[in-house]
Coordinates of C-alpha atoms and ligand atoms in Angstrom, one line a residue:
X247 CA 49.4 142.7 140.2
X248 CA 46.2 143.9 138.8
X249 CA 45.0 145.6 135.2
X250 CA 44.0 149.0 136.1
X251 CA 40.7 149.7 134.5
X252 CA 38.7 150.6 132.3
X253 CA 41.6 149.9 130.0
X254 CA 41.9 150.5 126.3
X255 CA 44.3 148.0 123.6
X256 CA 44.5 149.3 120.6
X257 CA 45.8 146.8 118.1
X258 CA 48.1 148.2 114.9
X259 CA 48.0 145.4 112.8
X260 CA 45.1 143.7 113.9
X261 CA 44.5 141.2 111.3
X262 CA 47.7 140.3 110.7
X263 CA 49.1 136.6 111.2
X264 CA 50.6 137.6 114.8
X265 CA 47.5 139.0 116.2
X266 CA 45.0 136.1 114.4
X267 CA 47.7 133.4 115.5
X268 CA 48.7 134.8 119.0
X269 CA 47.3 137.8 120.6
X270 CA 43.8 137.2 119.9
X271 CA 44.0 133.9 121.5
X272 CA 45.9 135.1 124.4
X273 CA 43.5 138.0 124.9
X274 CA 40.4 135.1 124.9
X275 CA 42.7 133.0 127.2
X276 CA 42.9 135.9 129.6
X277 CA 38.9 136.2 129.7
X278 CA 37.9 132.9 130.1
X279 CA 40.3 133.1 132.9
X280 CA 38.7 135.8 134.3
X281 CA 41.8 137.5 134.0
X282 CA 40.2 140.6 131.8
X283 CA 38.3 143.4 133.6
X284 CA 36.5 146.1 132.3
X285 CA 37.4 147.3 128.9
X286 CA 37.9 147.7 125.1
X287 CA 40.3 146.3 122.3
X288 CA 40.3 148.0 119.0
X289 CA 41.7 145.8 116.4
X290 CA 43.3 148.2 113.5
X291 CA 43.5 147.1 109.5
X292 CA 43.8 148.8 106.5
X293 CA 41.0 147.3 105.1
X294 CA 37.3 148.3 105.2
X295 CA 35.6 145.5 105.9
X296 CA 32.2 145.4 108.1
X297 CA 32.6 144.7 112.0
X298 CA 30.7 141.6 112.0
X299 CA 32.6 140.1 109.4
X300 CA 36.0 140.9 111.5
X301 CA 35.0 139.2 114.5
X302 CA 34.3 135.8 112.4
X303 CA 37.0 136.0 110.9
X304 CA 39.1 136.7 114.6
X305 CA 36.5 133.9 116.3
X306 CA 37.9 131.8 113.8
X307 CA 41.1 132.4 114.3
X308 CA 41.0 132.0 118.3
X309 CA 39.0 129.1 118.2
X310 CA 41.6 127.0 115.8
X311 CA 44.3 128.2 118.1
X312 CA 42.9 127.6 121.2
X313 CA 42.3 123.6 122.5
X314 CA 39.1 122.4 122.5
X315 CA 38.4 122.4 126.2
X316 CA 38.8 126.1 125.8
X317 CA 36.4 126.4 123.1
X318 CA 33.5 127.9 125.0
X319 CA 30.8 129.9 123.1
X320 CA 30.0 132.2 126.2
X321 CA 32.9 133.0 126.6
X322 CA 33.8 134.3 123.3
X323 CA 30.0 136.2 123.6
X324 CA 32.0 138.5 126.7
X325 CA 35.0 138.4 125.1
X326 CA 33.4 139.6 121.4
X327 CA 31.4 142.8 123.4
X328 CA 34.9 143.9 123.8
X329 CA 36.1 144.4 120.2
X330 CA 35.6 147.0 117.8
X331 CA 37.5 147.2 114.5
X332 CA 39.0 150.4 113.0
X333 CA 39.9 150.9 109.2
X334 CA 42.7 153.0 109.2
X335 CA 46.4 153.5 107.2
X336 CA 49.2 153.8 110.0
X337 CA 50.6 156.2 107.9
X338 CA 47.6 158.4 107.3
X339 CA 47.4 161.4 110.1
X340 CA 43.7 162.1 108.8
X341 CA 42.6 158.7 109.8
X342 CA 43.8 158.8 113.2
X343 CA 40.7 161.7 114.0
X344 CA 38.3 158.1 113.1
X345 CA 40.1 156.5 116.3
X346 CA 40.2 159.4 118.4
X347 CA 36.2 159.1 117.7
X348 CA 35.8 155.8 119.1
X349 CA 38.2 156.6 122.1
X350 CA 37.5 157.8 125.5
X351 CA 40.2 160.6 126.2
X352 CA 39.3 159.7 130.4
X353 CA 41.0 156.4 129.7
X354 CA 43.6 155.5 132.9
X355 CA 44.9 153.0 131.0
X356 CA 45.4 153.0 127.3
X357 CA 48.0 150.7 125.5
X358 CA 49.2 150.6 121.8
X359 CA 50.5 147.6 120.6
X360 CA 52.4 148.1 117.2
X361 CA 52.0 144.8 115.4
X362 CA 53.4 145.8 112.3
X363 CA 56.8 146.4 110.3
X364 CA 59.0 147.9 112.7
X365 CA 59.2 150.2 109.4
X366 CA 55.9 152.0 110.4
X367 CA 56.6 152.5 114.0
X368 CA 58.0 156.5 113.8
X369 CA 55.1 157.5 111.4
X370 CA 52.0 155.5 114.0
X371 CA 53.6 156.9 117.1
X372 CA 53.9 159.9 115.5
X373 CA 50.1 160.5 114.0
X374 CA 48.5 159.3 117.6
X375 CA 50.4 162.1 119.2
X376 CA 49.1 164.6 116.1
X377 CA 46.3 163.5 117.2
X378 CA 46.4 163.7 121.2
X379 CA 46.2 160.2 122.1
X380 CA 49.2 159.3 124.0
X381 CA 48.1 160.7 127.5
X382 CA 51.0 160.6 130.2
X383 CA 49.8 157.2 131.3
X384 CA 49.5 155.7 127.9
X385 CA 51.9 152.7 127.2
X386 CA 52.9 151.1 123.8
X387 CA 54.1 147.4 123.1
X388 CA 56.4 147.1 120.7
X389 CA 57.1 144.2 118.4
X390 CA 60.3 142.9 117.5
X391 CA 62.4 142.9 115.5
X392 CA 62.8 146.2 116.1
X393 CA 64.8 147.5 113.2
X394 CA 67.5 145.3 110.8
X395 CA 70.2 146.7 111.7
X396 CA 71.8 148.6 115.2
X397 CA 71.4 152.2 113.3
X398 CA 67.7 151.8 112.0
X399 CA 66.6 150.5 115.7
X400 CA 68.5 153.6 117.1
X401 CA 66.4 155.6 114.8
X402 CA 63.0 154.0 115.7
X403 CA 64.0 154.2 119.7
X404 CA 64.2 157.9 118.5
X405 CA 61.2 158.2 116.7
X406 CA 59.4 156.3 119.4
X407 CA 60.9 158.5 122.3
X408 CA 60.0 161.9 120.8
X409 CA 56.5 160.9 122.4
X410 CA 56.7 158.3 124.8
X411 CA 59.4 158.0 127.8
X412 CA 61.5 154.9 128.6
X413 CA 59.1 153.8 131.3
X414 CA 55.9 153.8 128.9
X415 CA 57.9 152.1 126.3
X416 CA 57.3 148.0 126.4
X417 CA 59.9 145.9 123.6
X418 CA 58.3 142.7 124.0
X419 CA 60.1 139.4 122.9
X420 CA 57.7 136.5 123.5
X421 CA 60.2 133.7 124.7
X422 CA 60.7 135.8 128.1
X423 CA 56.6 135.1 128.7
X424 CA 57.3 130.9 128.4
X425 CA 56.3 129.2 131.8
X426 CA 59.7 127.2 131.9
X427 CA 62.1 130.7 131.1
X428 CA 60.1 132.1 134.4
X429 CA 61.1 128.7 136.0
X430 CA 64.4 128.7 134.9
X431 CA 64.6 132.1 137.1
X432 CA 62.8 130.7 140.2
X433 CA 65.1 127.7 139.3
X434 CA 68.4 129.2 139.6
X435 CA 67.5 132.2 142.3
X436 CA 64.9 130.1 144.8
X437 CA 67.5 127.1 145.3
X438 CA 70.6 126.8 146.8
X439 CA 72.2 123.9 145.1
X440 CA 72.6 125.1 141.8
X441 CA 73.9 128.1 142.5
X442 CA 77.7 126.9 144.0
X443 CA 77.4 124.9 140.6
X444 CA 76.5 127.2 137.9
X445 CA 79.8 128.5 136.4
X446 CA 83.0 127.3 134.8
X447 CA 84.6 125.0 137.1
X448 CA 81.1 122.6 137.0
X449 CA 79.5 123.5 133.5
X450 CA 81.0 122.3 130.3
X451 CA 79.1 123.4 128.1
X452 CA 75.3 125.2 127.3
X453 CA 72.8 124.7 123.9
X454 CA 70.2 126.6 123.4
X455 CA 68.2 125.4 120.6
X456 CA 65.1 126.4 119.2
X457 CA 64.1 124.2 116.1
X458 CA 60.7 124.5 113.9
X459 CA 59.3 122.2 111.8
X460 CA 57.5 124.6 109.7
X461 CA 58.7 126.5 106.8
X462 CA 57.7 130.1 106.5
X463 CA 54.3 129.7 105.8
X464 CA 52.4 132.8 104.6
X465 CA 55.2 134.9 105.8
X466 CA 57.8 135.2 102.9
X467 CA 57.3 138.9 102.5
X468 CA 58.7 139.1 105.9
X469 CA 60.9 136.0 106.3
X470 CA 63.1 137.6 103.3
X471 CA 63.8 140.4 104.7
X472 CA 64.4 139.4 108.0
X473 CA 65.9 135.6 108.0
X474 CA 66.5 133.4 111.1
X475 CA 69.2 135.5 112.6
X476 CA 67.2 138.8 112.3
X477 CA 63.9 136.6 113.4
X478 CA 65.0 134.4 116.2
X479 CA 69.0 134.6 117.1
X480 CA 69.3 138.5 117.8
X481 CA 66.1 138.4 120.1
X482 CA 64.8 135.0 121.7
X483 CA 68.3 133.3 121.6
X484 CA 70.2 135.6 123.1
X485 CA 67.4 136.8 125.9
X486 CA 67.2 132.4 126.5
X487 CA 70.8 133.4 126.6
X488 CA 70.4 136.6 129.1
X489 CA 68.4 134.2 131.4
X490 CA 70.7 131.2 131.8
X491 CA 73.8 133.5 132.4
X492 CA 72.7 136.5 134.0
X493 CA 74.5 137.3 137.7
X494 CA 71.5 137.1 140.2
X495 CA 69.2 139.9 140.3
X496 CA 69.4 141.9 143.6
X497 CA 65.6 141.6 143.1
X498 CA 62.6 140.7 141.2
X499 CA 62.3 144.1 140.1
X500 CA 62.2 145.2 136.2
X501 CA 65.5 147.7 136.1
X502 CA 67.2 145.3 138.2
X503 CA 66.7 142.1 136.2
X504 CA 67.1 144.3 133.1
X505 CA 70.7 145.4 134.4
X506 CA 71.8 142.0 134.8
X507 CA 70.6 140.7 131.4
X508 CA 72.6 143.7 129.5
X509 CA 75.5 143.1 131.4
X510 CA 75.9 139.3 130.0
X511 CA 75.1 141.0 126.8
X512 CA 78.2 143.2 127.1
X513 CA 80.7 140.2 127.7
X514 CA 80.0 138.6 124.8
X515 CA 82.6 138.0 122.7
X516 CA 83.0 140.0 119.9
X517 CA 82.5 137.9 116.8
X518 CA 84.3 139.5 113.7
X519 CA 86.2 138.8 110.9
X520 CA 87.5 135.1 110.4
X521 CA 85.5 134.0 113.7
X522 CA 82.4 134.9 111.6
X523 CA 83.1 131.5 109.1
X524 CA 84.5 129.7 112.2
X525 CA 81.7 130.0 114.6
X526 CA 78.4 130.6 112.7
X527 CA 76.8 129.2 110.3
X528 CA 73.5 129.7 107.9
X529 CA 71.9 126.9 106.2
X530 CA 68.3 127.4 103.6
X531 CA 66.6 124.2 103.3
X532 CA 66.0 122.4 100.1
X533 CA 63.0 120.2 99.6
X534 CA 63.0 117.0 101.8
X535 CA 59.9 115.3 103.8
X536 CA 58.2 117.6 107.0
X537 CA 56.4 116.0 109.4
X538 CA 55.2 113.4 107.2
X539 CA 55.4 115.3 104.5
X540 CA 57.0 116.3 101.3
X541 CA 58.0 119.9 101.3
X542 CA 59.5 122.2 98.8
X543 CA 62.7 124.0 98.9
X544 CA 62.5 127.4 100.8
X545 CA 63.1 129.4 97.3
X546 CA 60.1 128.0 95.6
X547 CA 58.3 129.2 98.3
X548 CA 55.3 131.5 98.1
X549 CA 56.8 134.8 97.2
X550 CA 60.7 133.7 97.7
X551 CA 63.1 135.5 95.1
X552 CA 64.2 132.1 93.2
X553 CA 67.9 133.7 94.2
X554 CA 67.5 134.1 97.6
X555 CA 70.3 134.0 100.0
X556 CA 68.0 134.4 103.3
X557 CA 69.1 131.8 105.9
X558 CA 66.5 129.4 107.1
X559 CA 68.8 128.9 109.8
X560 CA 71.7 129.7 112.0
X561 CA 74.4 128.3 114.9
X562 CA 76.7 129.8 116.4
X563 CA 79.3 129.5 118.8
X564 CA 79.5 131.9 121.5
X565 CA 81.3 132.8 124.7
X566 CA 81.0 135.3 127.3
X567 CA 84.0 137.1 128.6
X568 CA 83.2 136.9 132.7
X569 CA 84.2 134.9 135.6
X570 CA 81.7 133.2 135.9
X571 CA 81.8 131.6 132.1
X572 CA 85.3 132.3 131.0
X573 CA 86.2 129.0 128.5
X574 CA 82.2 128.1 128.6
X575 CA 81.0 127.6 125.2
X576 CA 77.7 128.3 124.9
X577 CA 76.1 126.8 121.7
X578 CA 72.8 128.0 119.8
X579 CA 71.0 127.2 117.2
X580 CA 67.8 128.0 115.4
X581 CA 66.1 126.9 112.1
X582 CA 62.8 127.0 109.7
X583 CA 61.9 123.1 108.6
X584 CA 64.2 121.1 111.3
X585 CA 63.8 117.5 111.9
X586 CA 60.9 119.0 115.1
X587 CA 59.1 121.6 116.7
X588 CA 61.4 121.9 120.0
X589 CA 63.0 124.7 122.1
X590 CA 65.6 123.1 124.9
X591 CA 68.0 125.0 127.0
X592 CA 70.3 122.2 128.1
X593 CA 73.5 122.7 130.8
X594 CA 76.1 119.8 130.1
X595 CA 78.2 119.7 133.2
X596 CA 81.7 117.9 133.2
X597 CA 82.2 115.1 134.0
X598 CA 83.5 113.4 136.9
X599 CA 87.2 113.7 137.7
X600 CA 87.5 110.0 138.2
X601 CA 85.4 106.9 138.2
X602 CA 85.4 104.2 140.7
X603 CA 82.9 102.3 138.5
X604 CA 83.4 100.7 135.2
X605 CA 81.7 103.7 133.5
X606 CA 80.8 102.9 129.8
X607 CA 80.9 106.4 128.9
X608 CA 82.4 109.2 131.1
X609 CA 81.3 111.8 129.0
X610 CA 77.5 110.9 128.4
X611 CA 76.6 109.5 132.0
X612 CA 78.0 113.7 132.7
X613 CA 75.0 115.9 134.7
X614 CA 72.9 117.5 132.2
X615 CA 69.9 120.0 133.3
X616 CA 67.6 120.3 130.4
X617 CA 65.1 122.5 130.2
X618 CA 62.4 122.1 127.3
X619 CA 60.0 124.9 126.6
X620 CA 58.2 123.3 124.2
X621 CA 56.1 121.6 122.8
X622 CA 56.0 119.8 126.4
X623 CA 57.3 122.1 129.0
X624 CA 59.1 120.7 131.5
X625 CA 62.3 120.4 133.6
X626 CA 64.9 117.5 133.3
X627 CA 68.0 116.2 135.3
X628 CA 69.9 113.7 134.2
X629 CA 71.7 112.1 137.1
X630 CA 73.6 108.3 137.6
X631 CA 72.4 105.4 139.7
X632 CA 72.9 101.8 140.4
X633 CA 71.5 99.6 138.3
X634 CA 69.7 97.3 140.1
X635 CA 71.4 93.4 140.5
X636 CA 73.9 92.1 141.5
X637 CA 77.3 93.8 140.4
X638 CA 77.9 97.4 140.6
X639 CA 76.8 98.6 137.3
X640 CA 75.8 102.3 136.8
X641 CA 73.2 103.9 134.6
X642 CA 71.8 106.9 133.4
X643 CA 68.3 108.3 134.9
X644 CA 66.1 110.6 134.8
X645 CA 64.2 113.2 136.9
X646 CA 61.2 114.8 135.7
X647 CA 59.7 118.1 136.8
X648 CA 56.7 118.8 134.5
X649 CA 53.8 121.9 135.0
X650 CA 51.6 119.5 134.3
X651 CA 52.1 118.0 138.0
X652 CA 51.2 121.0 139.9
X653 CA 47.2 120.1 139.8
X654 CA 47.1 119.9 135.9
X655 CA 46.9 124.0 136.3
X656 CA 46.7 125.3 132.5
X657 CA 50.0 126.5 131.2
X658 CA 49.3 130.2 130.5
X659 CA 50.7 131.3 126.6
X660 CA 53.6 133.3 126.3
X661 CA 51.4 136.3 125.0
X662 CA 48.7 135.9 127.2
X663 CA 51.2 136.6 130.5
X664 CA 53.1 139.2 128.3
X665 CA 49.9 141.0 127.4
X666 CA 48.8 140.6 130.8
X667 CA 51.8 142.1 132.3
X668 CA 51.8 145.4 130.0
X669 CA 47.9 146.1 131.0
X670 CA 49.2 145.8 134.6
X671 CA 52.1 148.2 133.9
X672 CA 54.8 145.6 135.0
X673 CA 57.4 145.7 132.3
X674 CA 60.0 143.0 133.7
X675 CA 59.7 140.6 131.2
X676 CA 60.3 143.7 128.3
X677 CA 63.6 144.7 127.1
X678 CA 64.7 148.2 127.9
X679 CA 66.1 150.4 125.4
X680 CA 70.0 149.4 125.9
X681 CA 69.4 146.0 125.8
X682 CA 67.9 146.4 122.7
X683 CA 70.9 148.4 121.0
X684 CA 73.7 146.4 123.1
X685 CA 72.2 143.0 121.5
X686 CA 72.5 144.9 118.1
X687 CA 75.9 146.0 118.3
X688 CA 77.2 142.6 119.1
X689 CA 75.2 141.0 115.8
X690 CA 76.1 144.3 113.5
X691 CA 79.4 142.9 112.3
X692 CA 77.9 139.1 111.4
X693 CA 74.6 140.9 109.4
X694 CA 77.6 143.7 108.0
X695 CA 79.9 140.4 106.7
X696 CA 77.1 138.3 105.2
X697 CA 75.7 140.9 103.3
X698 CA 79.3 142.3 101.8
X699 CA 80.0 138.7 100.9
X700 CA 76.7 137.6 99.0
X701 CA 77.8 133.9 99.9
X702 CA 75.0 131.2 99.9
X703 CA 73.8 130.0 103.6
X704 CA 74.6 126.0 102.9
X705 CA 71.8 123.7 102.5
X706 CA 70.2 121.2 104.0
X707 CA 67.1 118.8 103.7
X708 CA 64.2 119.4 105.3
X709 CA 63.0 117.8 107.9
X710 CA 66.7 117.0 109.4
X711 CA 68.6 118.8 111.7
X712 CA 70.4 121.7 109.7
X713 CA 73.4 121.7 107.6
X714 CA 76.3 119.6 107.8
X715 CA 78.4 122.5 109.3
X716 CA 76.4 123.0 112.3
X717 CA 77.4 119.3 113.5
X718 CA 81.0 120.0 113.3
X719 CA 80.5 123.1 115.0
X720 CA 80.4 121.3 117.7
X721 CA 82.4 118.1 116.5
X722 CA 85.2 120.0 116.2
X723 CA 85.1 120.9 120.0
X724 CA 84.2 117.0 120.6
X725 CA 80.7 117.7 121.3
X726 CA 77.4 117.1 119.9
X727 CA 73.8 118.6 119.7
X728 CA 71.5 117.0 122.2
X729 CA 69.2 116.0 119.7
X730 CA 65.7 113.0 120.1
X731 CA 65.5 113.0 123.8
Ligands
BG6_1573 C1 58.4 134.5 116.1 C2 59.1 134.4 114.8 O1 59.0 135.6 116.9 O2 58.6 133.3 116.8 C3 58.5 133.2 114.0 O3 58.8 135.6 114.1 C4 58.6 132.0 114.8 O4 59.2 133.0 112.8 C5 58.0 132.2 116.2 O5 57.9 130.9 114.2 C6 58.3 131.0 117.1 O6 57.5 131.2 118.3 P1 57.0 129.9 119.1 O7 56.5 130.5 120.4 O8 55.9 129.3 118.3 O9 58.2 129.0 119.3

């Protein structure tokens, strides 16, 4: 798979926190691996500010995300020829002719990323076609979420679609670029073993948890309209989600990975009515102690309506109406200010039929795969063995499968493979249109019920593990959150 080039990436929103935090860094990444032929990037912002002031500030930005082995000052010379930075209002048609100017209509491979409220997408896409630039080959990224709700995404898909087809359209959700979600695919599809295991009759039980330790930082304009559900749960949970439970693909091919992920999305279970205060639950934090320390409560945040009822957090209980998982509950969970910065996929099988040993614990000496995505990537299987003596005592132990073994190769960010991917036109690892709108649907009637009932998402301190409610989620089933491994 190669970038076709000279290539042009024009950034909308190109000072904003996702391109200074993440694709910025990623793009650097890509150069200093050589990764980046020939061409241009064109970072957009609204305000007027002189070129050489943009790239410190963007310098800055990449070196503070980047590690310090990565720091290197020649690098960022190449990678700095590369950037130009257009002042220009999204929603203004007349300053679209000021990036026409700077862009070569010959291009073979242009791409528009639209880092911006998904709000803006219909009025960009449609001033760059007012003003010529979406040539058949042209592509467009875009972020998520896309929309609040399933009837405002169908309207941008709309919007979007007037000008660009299906195939140049790339929805990007940045969990599906994580090293160990690609190795959860090579995982299930490249091995035999677990394949006769993964289903019903073996597997308990599946958590997919994706925890923060930070609260919403500089993002409150966004985090209150959105919340954790909108943010996390309706995208990167349920594509983890896609991944774990999807039928395997036929082959590594975009529309047929892409079928098999919307068909899992189509046997979920419909969650409505009373199952809504059953099986999720929202939680805001309140001030407590974060990462050493103290923190305040999410509505005396920055720019936080002292009112608000955005959740900080959300689990859920969900199940998947299929053969293959019938009576499998899969559990997920997401949350702003959690006890730490983790995202685990973890398949609890059963547990033996019947012990021969003097087992202390059935249920916790069971199988459990885990897969952890971050902050240390890595694969784990929990299995049983001897403990070693006289006597026949069993115990529980570990194997390890970490990146970090394969010759210390550097684990490539989420963004900088995504990015990577879109330049190369593979869109595999991008959601298609009825994905998008399936995933939707199914969270339309929880968004629809929380906002008719104006109830409070419970608290719960900072710095622990979410409200009260989420642990007898599963304490009600007689399970618990796999949580300090
Ligand atoms: C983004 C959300 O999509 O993912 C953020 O908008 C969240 O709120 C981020 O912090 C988490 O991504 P990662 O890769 O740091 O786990």
């Amino acid at each position: 798979m190669q970038i076709e080039q000279p290539y042009e990436l024009v950034l909308f929103g190109g000072l904003g926190d996702l391109a200074l935090r993440k694709l910025f860094p990623a793009l650097y990444l890509l150069e200093l691996d050589e990764r980046l032929p020939e061409g241009r990037i064109f970072a957009i912002g609204r305000k007027a500010l002189e070129h050489k002031v943009v790239i410190a500030q963007i310098k800055k930005a990449v070196f503070s995300h980047v590690q310090p082995d990565y720091q290197d000052c020649d690098c960022w010379q190449r990678f700095a020829k590369r950037l130009s930075y257009v002042c220009l209002d999204g929603q203004n048609p007349e300053d679209f002719t000021v990036l026409a100017a700077q862009l070569d209509e010959n291009c073979p491979n242009r791409l528009f990323y639209l880092a911006t409220a998904s709000s803006l997408y219909a009025d960009i896409v449609a001033n760059l076609n007012t003003s010529e630039l979406i040539q058949p080959t042209a592509k467009v990224i875009l972020e998520k979420p896309i929309g609040h709700d399933l009837a405002s995404a169908k309207e941008i898909n709309k919007s979007v679609a007037e000008h660009f087809d299906e195939k140049q359209i790339y929805r990007i959700d940045h969990y599906l670029g994580k090293e160990t979600v690609q190795n959860l695919m090579v995982l299930r599809f490249a091995n035999f073993i677990f394949e006769s295991q993964w289903n019903q009759k073996y597997i308990d039980h599946i958590q997919i948890s994706i925890s923060e330790s930070l609260g919403v930082e500089k993002r409150a304009g966004f985090y209150e309209q959105v919340g954790a559900f909108r943010d996390m749960m309706q995208n990167h949970l349920l594509q983890l989600l896609c991944i774990v439970a999807m039928e395997p693909p036929a082959k590594m091919e975009p529309n047929a990975v892409r079928d098999e992920k919307v068909k899992v999305i189509k046997a979920l279970r419909p969650i409505e009515g009373q199952d809504i205060l059953d099986n999720v639950i929202r939680g805001q934090y309140k001030k407590g102690v974060s990462d050493g320390h103290p923190v305040p409560k999410y509505r005396d945040e920055d720019g936080v309506d002292e009112n608000s009822l955005t959740e900080t957090f959300v689990a859920m209980k969900v199940e998947i109406e299929n053969w293959r998982w019938a009576g499998v509950p899969f559990y997920l969970r997401t949350g702003k200010r959690l006890a730490e910065r983790s995202c685990e996929i973890v398949v609890q099988f059963k547990e033996i039929p019947h012990s021969i040993f003097s087992l202390q614990d059935k249920k916790t000496m069971a199988n459990k795969l885990i897969f952890r995505l971050q902050p240390d990537e890595g694969i784990r299987l929990q299995l049983c063995e001897k403990k070693v003596g006289s006597g026949m005592k069993v115990r529980p132990m570990t194997l390890s499968l970490n990146p970090d073994d394969q010759n210390a190769a550097r684990v490539p960010e989420a963004y900088e493979r995504l990015l990577f991917d879109a330049l190369a036109s593979n869109p595999t690892l991008f959601l298609r249109d009825d994905e998008l709108m399936e995933a939707w649907d199914w969270v339309d009637p929880i968004l629809a019920a929380w906002q008719e009932s104006e109830s409070a998402p419970e608290s719960y301190t900072a710095g622990t593990w979410g409200p009260a409610a989420a642990t007898l989620l599963l304490a009600k089933d007689g399970r618990l959150w796999n949580e300090n491994n």
